[in-house]
Amino acid sequence: MTSPFPLLRVPNLPLARIIDFMEPNELVPLSFCSQKSHSVIKTLRKASCDEHLLVGGSEKNVLSILFKNFGCVLSTTDSAYISSFQKEEYVKLGGQQVRVKFHRLRNHLITYWEDKLTGLEAITDYVIDLFNIDVSEVCISKYSFKMIEWVNNRQTTPLKKIVYMAMAWGPCSSEDEMNYILKDCRCSSEILIYSEAPPNFRFLNNFRRIDCLDISNSKWVTIDNLLSMDGIDIILGSSTLTSSDMNVFLKHWLSGGCPRLKLFLARIDTVDVSQLLDGLVHNAVLVVDRRDYTSPFGHIRTLPSGVDIRRADGVTATVCYQQTGKLVIAVWPETTYNYN
Amino acid sequence: MTSPASSSEVKYLIESSEGNTFDVSGAALRQSNTFNAMFLNIGADGPIPFTDYNEATLKKVFEYCEHSVNEENYSGPKHQDDLSKWDLNFFNEMDQKMFIDVINASNFLDIERLTSYCCERIARMLRGKNTQEMIKVITLPTAEELEAKQKVEEKKAAAAKKVAEKAAETAEKTETLEELPVQQLVQTTRNKLTRKYLSFSNE
């Protein structure tokens, strides 16, 4: 059946079913059709409990709103990128007429703005209101840094995840930005920093409780910083920690520090096993069996061999130095983390 | 014939909005949760009145039910690509009006499988379309059409206002004309009296 269909004359119950069959990226253009189509989606759509809204983006010119496990539903870009051959199409968004284009390959609407960050705020407002959902994650760069605060001021639920990505050609993050992410901003679960810290940066405070901390360039992380962490997954790329530091951390864990730890992973140039296991040999059992380990936050590691050390409460961790230069501490048993 | 028996051989009489009746098997009817809730256990003493729906719609709905009697229990909507040739023909041969009537009837009768397939089919019609294309599909007026409609309405309102003003003006003029002789009479009388008074005082 390809002929027109008066959708809004369908009774509410089947109409709700139709809306539930539609994907978020299809509902957004439908919501722009009329006030009634907007209110029908807003009132009849059943939100799935595993829906998570992500705001931001790592693309150079595009900032987007995405549903995790689905994809982009609406994006914003600079109005300078409008092609003169493009047919003019506008939608009413945030009280103003906004130029849009439907991306046929990606199947979502692109909105054009003079300032794409203002656009991102406007489309975020629109999507939050339409789908009655809070933002779970922000993926920001230096340019869109203020989105963390904007989102946190807009909603009562704290962000679950913050990803700070520096663009390859962009400047490194500032001390203020680093301190804000690590110390001040409201985030309940994951912080991922994929950015160069400023030279000589030092974090002088104690780490707050962060379930998953992933720092791609962690040269600034000291053993004192590490001892103050309380995380489940701790990933430190390009670390300057030494074998002796790791020995201190292992003893800290054995004596009850960092009690929630499941996976610790640090890229360390060389490991001196005698320094690493200094004072722990009596507790270390060599394991040669190859094992796979999946952390609560989905990091998957293969442990070709290693030593098992056991805490007084019976919990065992495997310490393994991989040829890729990564030192892994995997705490057994494996557990899965419920995002909700 | 209507009876509470549960055998699939049992036939029930269905009455449409035109007052016509026709047979439907018990097995087909049992796909309707509305029927199950209302008549399955107590039976019906006469034709079952589904008089909000016409005969053609009800026959179409129960044609589907009769066909899917032997299908396995419903477990969520099938992907449209997995529909059988019969199912595809069933949907394709319906025009828009019949399709809406079938959804309405299927919704009322609470026939899970048919309602789901219909809804999924409509959702698919909107897939990959931008707002303007959706407006055409769901038969809403476009922004241009709304604007044109608004302009026509404004023109109509302006014309009506003009007519009303003209009518008011005419009424005012008529009123003045009607009042003129009286005023003239008063003025004439006043002039006469003044003149009389002056001549009297001169004497």
Short mmCIF file of C-alpha atoms in Angstrom, two decimals, chain A residues 1 22 25 34 43 46 58 73 88 98 104 234 282 324:
data_model
loop_
_atom_site.label_atom_id
_atom_site.label_comp_id
_atom_site.label_asym_id
_atom_site.label_seq_id
_atom_site.Cartn_x
_atom_site.Cartn_y
_atom_site.Cartn_z
CA MET A 1 0.00 0.00 0.00
CA MET A 22 9.12 3.53 14.33
CA ASN A 25 15.29 8.93 13.67
CA SER A 34 2.38 19.22 12.82
CA THR A 43 2.23 11.17 24.73
CA LYS A 46 6.61 3.96 25.20
CA SER A 58 33.87 13.81 17.59
CA VAL A 73 18.54 11.01 15.45
CA GLU A 88 15.13 24.82 1.01
CA VAL A 98 15.49 26.23 11.17
CA ARG A 104 19.44 9.92 2.86
CA ILE A 234 40.94 1.92 35.67
CA HIS A 282 55.08 -15.80 49.01
CA THR A 324 52.14 -4.90 24.07
#
